[in-house]
Amino acid sequence: MDQLRQSLLDAPIIEKGDYEYFVHPISDGVPMLEPGLLREIVIRIIRKVNLEDVDKIVTPAAMGIHISTAVSLMTDIPLVVIRKREYGLDGEVSLHQQTGYSEGDMFINDVNEGDRVLVLDDVLSTGGTMKAVLDALDHIGADVVDTVAIIKKAGSNELDDTDHHVKTLINVKVEDGSVVIVDEHGDD
């Protein structure tokens, strides 16, 4: 994970209210995402998660899409994007997510009871989006085979007191305006 580690150490920090936010190609699309970094992340995901019984990859819009697309292409597992726009299609399920800096409704289509899914997201920080997604998938009756976030911002989050477990590739914290690597191997 040399490229991911170094790219995080080099990431600029901005403040959104009281929230220190690192700007990174995986979570923000800036600076540009180098193919080698994306390839490194996809290989690590494929090695870390249980894909054997997965029918669908599920990712919230927007910054999980590029990672999930690359994993889908490498594994031939279809991709479902949870969108911020309602279409009103049959079976559409809405969820409300709140993060450290935003909140809003999201919508899931094409996930049905009994579907075996991998949930993949770019960053686990407050846990608001991931908790809302996992709760909605439970409500639908989908079987969440595995859950992974590329980067975890260390500290408490909304999943701490739940039965949900999220694997991560690398864990960081923001301290004195810099990213600090807490665990370069993430959570298993």
Short mmCIF file of N, CA and C in Angstrom, two decimals:
data_model
loop_
_atom_site.label_atom_id
_atom_site.label_comp_id
_atom_site.label_asym_id
_atom_site.label_seq_id
_atom_site.Cartn_x
_atom_site.Cartn_y
_atom_site.Cartn_z
N MET A 1 0.83 -1.20 0.00
CA MET A 1 0.00 0.00 0.00
C MET A 1 0.87 1.25 0.00
N ASP A 2 1.99 1.19 -0.62
CA ASP A 2 2.91 2.32 -0.61
C ASP A 2 2.31 3.58 -1.24
N GLN A 3 1.64 3.44 -2.38
CA GLN A 3 1.10 4.62 -3.05
C GLN A 3 -0.04 5.24 -2.24
N LEU A 4 -0.92 4.41 -1.70
CA LEU A 4 -2.02 4.94 -0.89
C LEU A 4 -1.48 5.63 0.36
N ARG A 5 -0.57 5.00 1.03
CA ARG A 5 0.03 5.57 2.24
C ARG A 5 0.65 6.95 1.93
N GLN A 6 1.49 7.00 0.90
CA GLN A 6 2.16 8.25 0.59
C GLN A 6 1.19 9.33 0.13
N SER A 7 0.19 8.92 -0.66
CA SER A 7 -0.78 9.92 -1.13
C SER A 7 -1.56 10.52 0.02
N LEU A 8 -1.82 9.74 1.07
CA LEU A 8 -2.51 10.28 2.24
C LEU A 8 -1.61 11.20 3.05
N LEU A 9 -0.36 10.83 3.19
CA LEU A 9 0.59 11.70 3.90
C LEU A 9 0.75 13.04 3.20
N ASP A 10 0.59 13.04 1.88
CA ASP A 10 0.74 14.26 1.09
C ASP A 10 -0.57 15.05 0.95
N ALA A 11 -1.67 14.53 1.47
CA ALA A 11 -3.00 15.14 1.25
C ALA A 11 -3.14 16.47 2.00
N PRO A 12 -3.65 17.49 1.31
CA PRO A 12 -3.93 18.74 2.01
C PRO A 12 -5.15 18.59 2.93
N ILE A 13 -5.20 19.41 3.97
CA ILE A 13 -6.30 19.40 4.93
C ILE A 13 -7.05 20.73 4.81
N ILE A 14 -8.38 20.64 4.76
CA ILE A 14 -9.21 21.84 4.80
C ILE A 14 -10.18 21.70 5.96
N GLU A 15 -10.74 22.81 6.41
CA GLU A 15 -11.72 22.77 7.48
C GLU A 15 -13.09 23.09 6.93
N LYS A 16 -14.05 22.26 7.29
CA LYS A 16 -15.46 22.49 6.97
C LYS A 16 -16.16 22.62 8.30
N GLY A 17 -16.29 23.86 8.77
CA GLY A 17 -16.80 24.09 10.12
C GLY A 17 -15.79 23.59 11.12
N ASP A 18 -16.21 22.68 12.01
CA ASP A 18 -15.30 22.11 13.00
C ASP A 18 -14.68 20.80 12.52
N TYR A 19 -14.93 20.43 11.27
CA TYR A 19 -14.52 19.14 10.74
C TYR A 19 -13.27 19.31 9.90
N GLU A 20 -12.17 18.62 10.28
CA GLU A 20 -10.95 18.63 9.48
C GLU A 20 -11.07 17.55 8.41
N TYR A 21 -10.93 17.97 7.17
CA TYR A 21 -11.22 17.13 6.01
C TYR A 21 -9.97 17.02 5.15
N PHE A 22 -9.52 15.80 4.87
CA PHE A 22 -8.37 15.64 3.97
C PHE A 22 -8.88 15.55 2.54
N VAL A 23 -8.17 16.19 1.63
CA VAL A 23 -8.53 16.20 0.21
C VAL A 23 -7.64 15.17 -0.48
N HIS A 24 -8.30 14.19 -1.12
CA HIS A 24 -7.55 13.05 -1.65
C HIS A 24 -8.20 12.55 -2.93
N PRO A 25 -7.42 12.02 -3.88
CA PRO A 25 -8.00 11.56 -5.15
C PRO A 25 -9.08 10.48 -4.98
N ILE A 26 -8.97 9.63 -3.96
CA ILE A 26 -9.97 8.58 -3.76
C ILE A 26 -11.27 9.17 -3.23
N SER A 27 -11.19 10.09 -2.31
CA SER A 27 -12.39 10.63 -1.68
C SER A 27 -12.93 11.88 -2.35
N ASP A 28 -12.13 12.55 -3.16
CA ASP A 28 -12.55 13.84 -3.70
C ASP A 28 -12.30 14.03 -5.19
N GLY A 29 -11.48 13.17 -5.79
CA GLY A 29 -11.18 13.32 -7.20
C GLY A 29 -10.13 14.37 -7.49
N VAL A 30 -9.55 14.97 -6.46
CA VAL A 30 -8.43 15.90 -6.60
C VAL A 30 -7.43 15.60 -5.51
N PRO A 31 -6.15 15.74 -5.77
CA PRO A 31 -5.60 15.85 -7.11
C PRO A 31 -5.94 14.61 -7.95
N MET A 32 -5.55 14.64 -9.21
CA MET A 32 -5.95 13.57 -10.13
C MET A 32 -5.55 12.20 -9.59
N LEU A 33 -6.36 11.22 -9.95
CA LEU A 33 -6.15 9.84 -9.52
C LEU A 33 -5.23 9.13 -10.51
N GLU A 34 -4.07 8.73 -10.03
CA GLU A 34 -3.12 8.00 -10.87
C GLU A 34 -3.58 6.55 -11.01
N PRO A 35 -3.48 5.96 -12.21
CA PRO A 35 -3.91 4.58 -12.41
C PRO A 35 -3.22 3.58 -11.48
N GLY A 36 -1.96 3.81 -11.16
CA GLY A 36 -1.24 2.90 -10.27
C GLY A 36 -1.84 2.87 -8.87
N LEU A 37 -2.29 4.01 -8.37
CA LEU A 37 -2.94 4.07 -7.07
C LEU A 37 -4.26 3.32 -7.09
N LEU A 38 -5.06 3.54 -8.12
CA LEU A 38 -6.33 2.83 -8.25
C LEU A 38 -6.10 1.33 -8.35
N ARG A 39 -5.14 0.92 -9.16
CA ARG A 39 -4.82 -0.51 -9.31
C ARG A 39 -4.41 -1.11 -7.98
N GLU A 40 -3.56 -0.43 -7.23
CA GLU A 40 -3.12 -0.91 -5.93
C GLU A 40 -4.31 -1.12 -4.98
N ILE A 41 -5.23 -0.19 -4.98
CA ILE A 41 -6.41 -0.27 -4.11
C ILE A 41 -7.31 -1.43 -4.52
N VAL A 42 -7.56 -1.58 -5.81
CA VAL A 42 -8.44 -2.65 -6.29
C VAL A 42 -7.85 -4.02 -5.95
N ILE A 43 -6.57 -4.20 -6.16
CA ILE A 43 -5.93 -5.48 -5.83
C ILE A 43 -6.06 -5.77 -4.34
N ARG A 44 -5.85 -4.77 -3.52
CA ARG A 44 -5.96 -4.96 -2.06
C ARG A 44 -7.39 -5.30 -1.65
N ILE A 45 -8.38 -4.67 -2.27
CA ILE A 45 -9.78 -4.99 -1.98
C ILE A 45 -10.07 -6.44 -2.33
N ILE A 46 -9.67 -6.84 -3.52
CA ILE A 46 -9.93 -8.21 -3.98
C ILE A 46 -9.29 -9.23 -3.05
N ARG A 47 -8.13 -8.91 -2.53
CA ARG A 47 -7.45 -9.82 -1.60
C ARG A 47 -8.09 -9.82 -0.20
N LYS A 48 -8.70 -8.71 0.20
CA LYS A 48 -9.16 -8.55 1.58
C LYS A 48 -10.60 -9.01 1.81
N VAL A 49 -11.46 -8.86 0.82
CA VAL A 49 -12.88 -9.14 1.04
C VAL A 49 -13.27 -10.52 0.54
N ASN A 50 -14.42 -10.98 1.01
CA ASN A 50 -14.98 -12.25 0.58
C ASN A 50 -15.86 -12.00 -0.64
N LEU A 51 -15.39 -12.37 -1.82
CA LEU A 51 -16.14 -12.15 -3.05
C LEU A 51 -16.82 -13.42 -3.56
N GLU A 52 -16.53 -14.53 -2.94
CA GLU A 52 -16.99 -15.82 -3.44
C GLU A 52 -18.50 -15.90 -3.63
N ASP A 53 -19.26 -15.37 -2.70
CA ASP A 53 -20.72 -15.48 -2.75
C ASP A 53 -21.41 -14.16 -3.09
N VAL A 54 -20.69 -13.18 -3.62
CA VAL A 54 -21.27 -11.86 -3.88
C VAL A 54 -21.97 -11.83 -5.24
N ASP A 55 -23.24 -11.37 -5.24
CA ASP A 55 -24.01 -11.18 -6.48
C ASP A 55 -23.87 -9.77 -7.04
N LYS A 56 -23.69 -8.79 -6.13
CA LYS A 56 -23.68 -7.38 -6.54
C LYS A 56 -22.73 -6.60 -5.64
N ILE A 57 -22.09 -5.62 -6.24
CA ILE A 57 -21.32 -4.63 -5.50
C ILE A 57 -22.23 -3.42 -5.34
N VAL A 58 -22.35 -2.91 -4.12
CA VAL A 58 -23.21 -1.76 -3.83
C VAL A 58 -22.33 -0.63 -3.32
N THR A 59 -22.47 0.55 -3.91
CA THR A 59 -21.67 1.69 -3.49
C THR A 59 -22.50 2.97 -3.50
N PRO A 60 -22.31 3.81 -2.48
CA PRO A 60 -23.00 5.11 -2.51
C PRO A 60 -22.31 6.08 -3.48
N ALA A 61 -23.12 6.90 -4.15
CA ALA A 61 -22.56 7.93 -5.02
C ALA A 61 -21.90 8.98 -4.12
N ALA A 62 -20.88 9.63 -4.51
CA ALA A 62 -20.30 9.59 -5.83
C ALA A 62 -18.90 8.99 -5.80
N MET A 63 -18.16 9.16 -4.72
CA MET A 63 -16.74 8.84 -4.78
C MET A 63 -16.42 7.35 -4.65
N GLY A 64 -17.41 6.53 -4.38
CA GLY A 64 -17.17 5.09 -4.40
C GLY A 64 -17.30 4.50 -5.79
N ILE A 65 -17.83 5.28 -6.73
CA ILE A 65 -18.16 4.74 -8.05
C ILE A 65 -16.91 4.29 -8.81
N HIS A 66 -15.88 5.11 -8.85
CA HIS A 66 -14.70 4.74 -9.64
C HIS A 66 -14.01 3.50 -9.08
N ILE A 67 -13.94 3.38 -7.77
CA ILE A 67 -13.32 2.20 -7.16
C ILE A 67 -14.17 0.97 -7.43
N SER A 68 -15.47 1.10 -7.19
CA SER A 68 -16.39 -0.03 -7.39
C SER A 68 -16.44 -0.46 -8.85
N THR A 69 -16.37 0.49 -9.77
CA THR A 69 -16.34 0.15 -11.19
C THR A 69 -15.11 -0.68 -11.52
N ALA A 70 -13.97 -0.28 -11.00
CA ALA A 70 -12.73 -1.03 -11.25
C ALA A 70 -12.81 -2.43 -10.64
N VAL A 71 -13.38 -2.56 -9.44
CA VAL A 71 -13.54 -3.88 -8.82
C VAL A 71 -14.52 -4.72 -9.65
N SER A 72 -15.60 -4.11 -10.11
CA SER A 72 -16.58 -4.81 -10.95
C SER A 72 -15.93 -5.34 -12.23
N LEU A 73 -15.12 -4.52 -12.86
CA LEU A 73 -14.45 -4.93 -14.09
C LEU A 73 -13.48 -6.09 -13.86
N MET A 74 -12.84 -6.08 -12.71
CA MET A 74 -11.85 -7.14 -12.40
C MET A 74 -12.50 -8.44 -11.94
N THR A 75 -13.75 -8.37 -11.45
CA THR A 75 -14.39 -9.56 -10.86
C THR A 75 -15.62 -10.03 -11.63
N ASP A 76 -16.09 -9.24 -12.58
CA ASP A 76 -17.33 -9.52 -13.31
C ASP A 76 -18.56 -9.55 -12.41
N ILE A 77 -18.51 -8.85 -11.28
CA ILE A 77 -19.66 -8.73 -10.39
C ILE A 77 -20.38 -7.42 -10.73
N PRO A 78 -21.71 -7.46 -10.99
CA PRO A 78 -22.45 -6.24 -11.34
C PRO A 78 -22.39 -5.20 -10.22
N LEU A 79 -22.56 -3.95 -10.63
CA LEU A 79 -22.45 -2.80 -9.73
C LEU A 79 -23.79 -2.08 -9.61
N VAL A 80 -24.17 -1.77 -8.36
CA VAL A 80 -25.35 -0.97 -8.06
C VAL A 80 -24.88 0.30 -7.38
N VAL A 81 -25.25 1.46 -7.92
CA VAL A 81 -24.89 2.75 -7.33
C VAL A 81 -26.09 3.30 -6.57
N ILE A 82 -25.88 3.62 -5.30
CA ILE A 82 -26.90 4.29 -4.50
C ILE A 82 -26.80 5.77 -4.83
N ARG A 83 -27.88 6.31 -5.37
CA ARG A 83 -27.84 7.66 -5.92
C ARG A 83 -28.46 8.70 -5.00
N LYS A 84 -28.16 9.94 -5.28
CA LYS A 84 -28.73 11.07 -4.54
C LYS A 84 -29.97 11.60 -5.24
N ARG A 85 -30.36 10.95 -6.33
CA ARG A 85 -31.53 11.38 -7.09
C ARG A 85 -32.58 10.28 -7.07
N GLU A 86 -33.82 10.68 -6.84
CA GLU A 86 -34.94 9.74 -6.86
C GLU A 86 -35.47 9.62 -8.28
N TYR A 87 -35.71 8.37 -8.71
CA TYR A 87 -36.30 8.13 -10.03
C TYR A 87 -37.71 7.58 -9.93
N GLY A 88 -38.10 7.06 -8.77
CA GLY A 88 -39.44 6.54 -8.60
C GLY A 88 -39.67 5.21 -9.29
N LEU A 89 -38.61 4.45 -9.53
CA LEU A 89 -38.74 3.15 -10.18
C LEU A 89 -39.30 2.13 -9.19
N ASP A 90 -39.90 1.07 -9.71
CA ASP A 90 -40.43 0.02 -8.86
C ASP A 90 -39.33 -0.55 -7.98
N GLY A 91 -39.64 -0.70 -6.71
CA GLY A 91 -38.69 -1.27 -5.76
C GLY A 91 -37.65 -0.30 -5.22
N GLU A 92 -37.72 0.95 -5.62
CA GLU A 92 -36.74 1.93 -5.13
C GLU A 92 -36.91 2.12 -3.62
N VAL A 93 -35.79 2.12 -2.89
CA VAL A 93 -35.80 2.29 -1.45
C VAL A 93 -35.01 3.55 -1.12
N SER A 94 -35.57 4.39 -0.26
CA SER A 94 -34.87 5.62 0.12
C SER A 94 -34.21 5.44 1.48
N LEU A 95 -33.14 6.19 1.69
CA LEU A 95 -32.46 6.22 2.97
C LEU A 95 -32.00 7.64 3.22
N HIS A 96 -31.81 7.97 4.48
CA HIS A 96 -31.33 9.30 4.84
C HIS A 96 -29.94 9.14 5.45
N GLN A 97 -28.98 9.88 4.92
CA GLN A 97 -27.61 9.80 5.43
C GLN A 97 -27.16 11.16 5.92
N GLN A 98 -26.32 11.10 6.96
CA GLN A 98 -25.76 12.33 7.52
C GLN A 98 -24.29 12.09 7.80
N THR A 99 -23.45 13.00 7.31
CA THR A 99 -22.02 12.89 7.53
C THR A 99 -21.58 14.06 8.40
N GLY A 100 -20.28 14.20 8.57
CA GLY A 100 -19.76 15.30 9.37
C GLY A 100 -19.95 16.66 8.71
N TYR A 101 -20.30 16.68 7.43
CA TYR A 101 -20.38 17.96 6.73
C TYR A 101 -21.58 18.06 5.78
N SER A 102 -22.42 17.03 5.69
CA SER A 102 -23.60 17.11 4.82
C SER A 102 -24.66 16.12 5.26
N GLU A 103 -25.85 16.27 4.70
CA GLU A 103 -26.90 15.30 4.93
C GLU A 103 -27.88 15.35 3.78
N GLY A 104 -28.56 14.22 3.55
CA GLY A 104 -29.52 14.18 2.47
C GLY A 104 -30.05 12.78 2.25
N ASP A 105 -30.97 12.68 1.30
CA ASP A 105 -31.57 11.40 0.98
C ASP A 105 -30.82 10.74 -0.16
N MET A 106 -30.81 9.40 -0.14
CA MET A 106 -30.22 8.60 -1.20
C MET A 106 -31.21 7.51 -1.56
N PHE A 107 -31.02 6.88 -2.74
CA PHE A 107 -32.01 5.94 -3.25
C PHE A 107 -31.33 4.71 -3.83
N ILE A 108 -31.88 3.54 -3.47
CA ILE A 108 -31.34 2.25 -3.92
C ILE A 108 -32.33 1.60 -4.87
N ASN A 109 -31.86 1.16 -6.01
CA ASN A 109 -32.62 0.33 -6.94
C ASN A 109 -31.83 -0.95 -7.18
N ASP A 110 -32.51 -1.98 -7.67
CA ASP A 110 -31.87 -3.21 -8.13
C ASP A 110 -31.19 -4.03 -7.04
N VAL A 111 -31.57 -3.83 -5.78
CA VAL A 111 -31.15 -4.72 -4.70
C VAL A 111 -32.42 -5.29 -4.11
N ASN A 112 -32.48 -6.62 -4.06
CA ASN A 112 -33.69 -7.30 -3.63
C ASN A 112 -33.41 -8.21 -2.45
N GLU A 113 -34.46 -8.64 -1.80
CA GLU A 113 -34.35 -9.59 -0.71
C GLU A 113 -33.57 -10.82 -1.18
N GLY A 114 -32.59 -11.22 -0.37
CA GLY A 114 -31.79 -12.39 -0.70
C GLY A 114 -30.56 -12.11 -1.55
N ASP A 115 -30.46 -10.92 -2.14
CA ASP A 115 -29.24 -10.59 -2.88
C ASP A 115 -28.05 -10.60 -1.93
N ARG A 116 -26.94 -11.13 -2.41
CA ARG A 116 -25.70 -11.18 -1.62
C ARG A 116 -24.79 -10.07 -2.12
N VAL A 117 -24.50 -9.10 -1.23
CA VAL A 117 -23.83 -7.89 -1.68
C VAL A 117 -22.53 -7.62 -0.94
N LEU A 118 -21.63 -6.95 -1.65
CA LEU A 118 -20.45 -6.34 -1.08
C LEU A 118 -20.73 -4.84 -1.06
N VAL A 119 -20.63 -4.22 0.10
CA VAL A 119 -20.78 -2.77 0.21
C VAL A 119 -19.38 -2.17 0.20
N LEU A 120 -19.16 -1.23 -0.70
CA LEU A 120 -17.84 -0.64 -0.88
C LEU A 120 -17.97 0.88 -0.90
N ASP A 121 -17.16 1.55 -0.08
CA ASP A 121 -17.18 3.01 -0.05
C ASP A 121 -15.75 3.53 0.04
N ASP A 122 -15.59 4.80 -0.24
CA ASP A 122 -14.26 5.39 -0.26
C ASP A 122 -13.71 5.66 1.14
N VAL A 123 -14.52 6.30 2.01
CA VAL A 123 -14.04 6.71 3.32
C VAL A 123 -15.08 6.38 4.39
N LEU A 124 -14.62 5.89 5.51
CA LEU A 124 -15.45 5.73 6.70
C LEU A 124 -14.95 6.75 7.71
N SER A 125 -15.78 7.75 7.97
CA SER A 125 -15.39 8.81 8.89
C SER A 125 -16.38 8.87 10.04
N THR A 126 -17.50 9.54 9.86
CA THR A 126 -18.51 9.60 10.91
C THR A 126 -19.35 8.32 10.95
N GLY A 127 -19.34 7.56 9.85
CA GLY A 127 -20.14 6.35 9.76
C GLY A 127 -21.58 6.59 9.36
N GLY A 128 -21.96 7.85 9.17
CA GLY A 128 -23.35 8.18 8.86
C GLY A 128 -23.85 7.56 7.56
N THR A 129 -23.09 7.70 6.51
CA THR A 129 -23.50 7.13 5.22
C THR A 129 -23.50 5.61 5.29
N MET A 130 -22.45 5.01 5.80
CA MET A 130 -22.35 3.56 5.85
C MET A 130 -23.47 2.96 6.70
N LYS A 131 -23.76 3.57 7.84
CA LYS A 131 -24.83 3.05 8.70
C LYS A 131 -26.17 3.12 7.98
N ALA A 132 -26.45 4.22 7.32
CA ALA A 132 -27.71 4.36 6.59
C ALA A 132 -27.81 3.33 5.47
N VAL A 133 -26.72 3.10 4.76
CA VAL A 133 -26.71 2.11 3.67
C VAL A 133 -26.94 0.71 4.23
N LEU A 134 -26.21 0.35 5.26
CA LEU A 134 -26.33 -1.00 5.83
C LEU A 134 -27.72 -1.22 6.44
N ASP A 135 -28.27 -0.21 7.10
CA ASP A 135 -29.62 -0.33 7.64
C ASP A 135 -30.65 -0.51 6.52
N ALA A 136 -30.49 0.23 5.43
CA ALA A 136 -31.42 0.10 4.30
C ALA A 136 -31.31 -1.29 3.66
N LEU A 137 -30.10 -1.80 3.52
CA LEU A 137 -29.91 -3.14 2.95
C LEU A 137 -30.52 -4.21 3.86
N ASP A 138 -30.38 -4.02 5.18
CA ASP A 138 -31.04 -4.93 6.13
C ASP A 138 -32.55 -4.88 5.96
N HIS A 139 -33.08 -3.68 5.81
CA HIS A 139 -34.53 -3.50 5.62
C HIS A 139 -35.01 -4.20 4.34
N ILE A 140 -34.23 -4.12 3.30
CA ILE A 140 -34.57 -4.78 2.03
C ILE A 140 -34.53 -6.30 2.19
N GLY A 141 -33.65 -6.77 3.07
CA GLY A 141 -33.47 -8.21 3.23
C GLY A 141 -32.30 -8.75 2.43
N ALA A 142 -31.40 -7.85 2.02
CA ALA A 142 -30.19 -8.28 1.32
C ALA A 142 -29.23 -8.90 2.33
N ASP A 143 -28.40 -9.80 1.86
CA ASP A 143 -27.37 -10.43 2.68
C ASP A 143 -26.07 -9.68 2.42
N VAL A 144 -25.61 -8.91 3.41
CA VAL A 144 -24.35 -8.18 3.27
C VAL A 144 -23.22 -9.17 3.56
N VAL A 145 -22.58 -9.65 2.49
CA VAL A 145 -21.51 -10.65 2.60
C VAL A 145 -20.26 -10.02 3.19
N ASP A 146 -19.95 -8.79 2.77
CA ASP A 146 -18.77 -8.11 3.26
C ASP A 146 -18.95 -6.61 3.05
N THR A 147 -18.19 -5.83 3.83
CA THR A 147 -18.25 -4.38 3.75
C THR A 147 -16.82 -3.86 3.84
N VAL A 148 -16.48 -2.92 2.95
CA VAL A 148 -15.13 -2.37 2.96
C VAL A 148 -15.16 -0.88 2.64
N ALA A 149 -14.31 -0.14 3.34
CA ALA A 149 -14.03 1.26 3.02
C ALA A 149 -12.52 1.36 2.80
N ILE A 150 -12.13 2.14 1.83
CA ILE A 150 -10.70 2.26 1.52
C ILE A 150 -9.96 2.89 2.69
N ILE A 151 -10.46 4.03 3.14
CA ILE A 151 -9.79 4.82 4.17
C ILE A 151 -10.74 4.96 5.36
N LYS A 152 -10.22 4.74 6.55
CA LYS A 152 -11.00 5.00 7.77
C LYS A 152 -10.34 6.13 8.53
N LYS A 153 -11.14 7.11 8.86
CA LYS A 153 -10.67 8.19 9.72
C LYS A 153 -10.89 7.73 11.15
N ALA A 154 -9.81 7.51 11.90
CA ALA A 154 -9.86 6.95 13.24
C ALA A 154 -10.71 7.82 14.16
N GLY A 155 -11.31 7.16 15.11
CA GLY A 155 -12.17 7.83 16.09
C GLY A 155 -13.52 7.16 16.12
N SER A 156 -14.36 7.62 16.99
CA SER A 156 -15.68 7.01 17.10
C SER A 156 -16.51 7.32 15.86
N ASN A 157 -17.43 6.38 15.55
CA ASN A 157 -18.35 6.61 14.44
C ASN A 157 -19.67 5.91 14.74
N GLU A 158 -20.66 6.14 13.92
CA GLU A 158 -22.01 5.65 14.17
C GLU A 158 -22.15 4.14 14.10
N LEU A 159 -21.14 3.42 13.64
CA LEU A 159 -21.20 1.96 13.58
C LEU A 159 -20.64 1.30 14.84
N ASP A 160 -20.05 2.07 15.73
CA ASP A 160 -19.38 1.51 16.90
C ASP A 160 -20.30 0.64 17.75
N ASP A 161 -21.54 1.03 17.94
CA ASP A 161 -22.46 0.29 18.80
C ASP A 161 -23.45 -0.55 18.00
N THR A 162 -23.03 -1.00 16.81
CA THR A 162 -23.90 -1.84 15.98
C THR A 162 -23.22 -3.17 15.73
N ASP A 163 -23.92 -4.06 15.07
CA ASP A 163 -23.35 -5.36 14.69
C ASP A 163 -22.61 -5.29 13.36
N HIS A 164 -22.59 -4.13 12.73
CA HIS A 164 -21.94 -3.98 11.43
C HIS A 164 -20.42 -3.89 11.60
N HIS A 165 -19.70 -4.61 10.74
CA HIS A 165 -18.24 -4.57 10.73
C HIS A 165 -17.77 -4.12 9.35
N VAL A 166 -16.88 -3.16 9.32
CA VAL A 166 -16.36 -2.64 8.06
C VAL A 166 -14.85 -2.90 8.01
N LYS A 167 -14.42 -3.60 6.97
CA LYS A 167 -12.99 -3.76 6.72
C LYS A 167 -12.47 -2.48 6.10
N THR A 168 -11.23 -2.16 6.36
CA THR A 168 -10.62 -0.97 5.77
C THR A 168 -9.23 -1.32 5.25
N LEU A 169 -8.74 -0.51 4.32
CA LEU A 169 -7.40 -0.74 3.78
C LEU A 169 -6.33 0.02 4.55
N ILE A 170 -6.71 1.18 5.10
CA ILE A 170 -5.76 2.00 5.86
C ILE A 170 -6.56 2.89 6.80
N ASN A 171 -6.03 3.09 8.01
CA ASN A 171 -6.70 3.94 8.99
C ASN A 171 -5.82 5.15 9.27
N VAL A 172 -6.45 6.32 9.30
CA VAL A 172 -5.71 7.56 9.49
C VAL A 172 -6.43 8.44 10.51
N LYS A 173 -5.73 9.47 10.94
CA LYS A 173 -6.36 10.54 11.70
C LYS A 173 -5.76 11.84 11.21
N VAL A 174 -6.48 12.91 11.45
CA VAL A 174 -5.97 14.23 11.10
C VAL A 174 -5.56 14.90 12.41
N GLU A 175 -4.29 15.30 12.45
CA GLU A 175 -3.74 15.87 13.67
C GLU A 175 -2.87 17.06 13.31
N ASP A 176 -3.18 18.19 13.90
CA ASP A 176 -2.40 19.41 13.67
C ASP A 176 -2.25 19.72 12.18
N GLY A 177 -3.35 19.55 11.42
CA GLY A 177 -3.35 19.90 10.02
C GLY A 177 -2.64 18.93 9.10
N SER A 178 -2.37 17.71 9.57
CA SER A 178 -1.71 16.69 8.74
C SER A 178 -2.40 15.35 8.92
N VAL A 179 -2.28 14.51 7.89
CA VAL A 179 -2.76 13.14 7.99
C VAL A 179 -1.69 12.31 8.69
N VAL A 180 -2.12 11.52 9.67
CA VAL A 180 -1.22 10.62 10.39
C VAL A 180 -1.75 9.20 10.16
N ILE A 181 -0.87 8.28 9.78
CA ILE A 181 -1.26 6.89 9.56
C ILE A 181 -1.37 6.22 10.94
N VAL A 182 -2.56 5.69 11.24
CA VAL A 182 -2.81 5.00 12.51
C VAL A 182 -2.55 3.50 12.34
N ASP A 183 -3.00 2.94 11.21
CA ASP A 183 -2.80 1.52 10.91
C ASP A 183 -2.71 1.37 9.40
N GLU A 184 -1.51 1.10 8.90
CA GLU A 184 -1.31 1.04 7.45
C GLU A 184 -1.92 -0.21 6.81
N HIS A 185 -2.42 -1.14 7.62
CA HIS A 185 -3.07 -2.35 7.09
C HIS A 185 -4.58 -2.31 7.27
N GLY A 186 -5.10 -1.32 7.95
CA GLY A 186 -6.54 -1.19 8.14
C GLY A 186 -7.12 -2.25 9.04
N ASP A 187 -8.44 -2.37 9.00
CA ASP A 187 -9.19 -3.31 9.83
C ASP A 187 -9.57 -4.53 9.02
N ASP A 188 -9.43 -5.71 9.62
CA ASP A 188 -9.86 -6.94 8.98
C ASP A 188 -11.26 -7.31 9.40
#
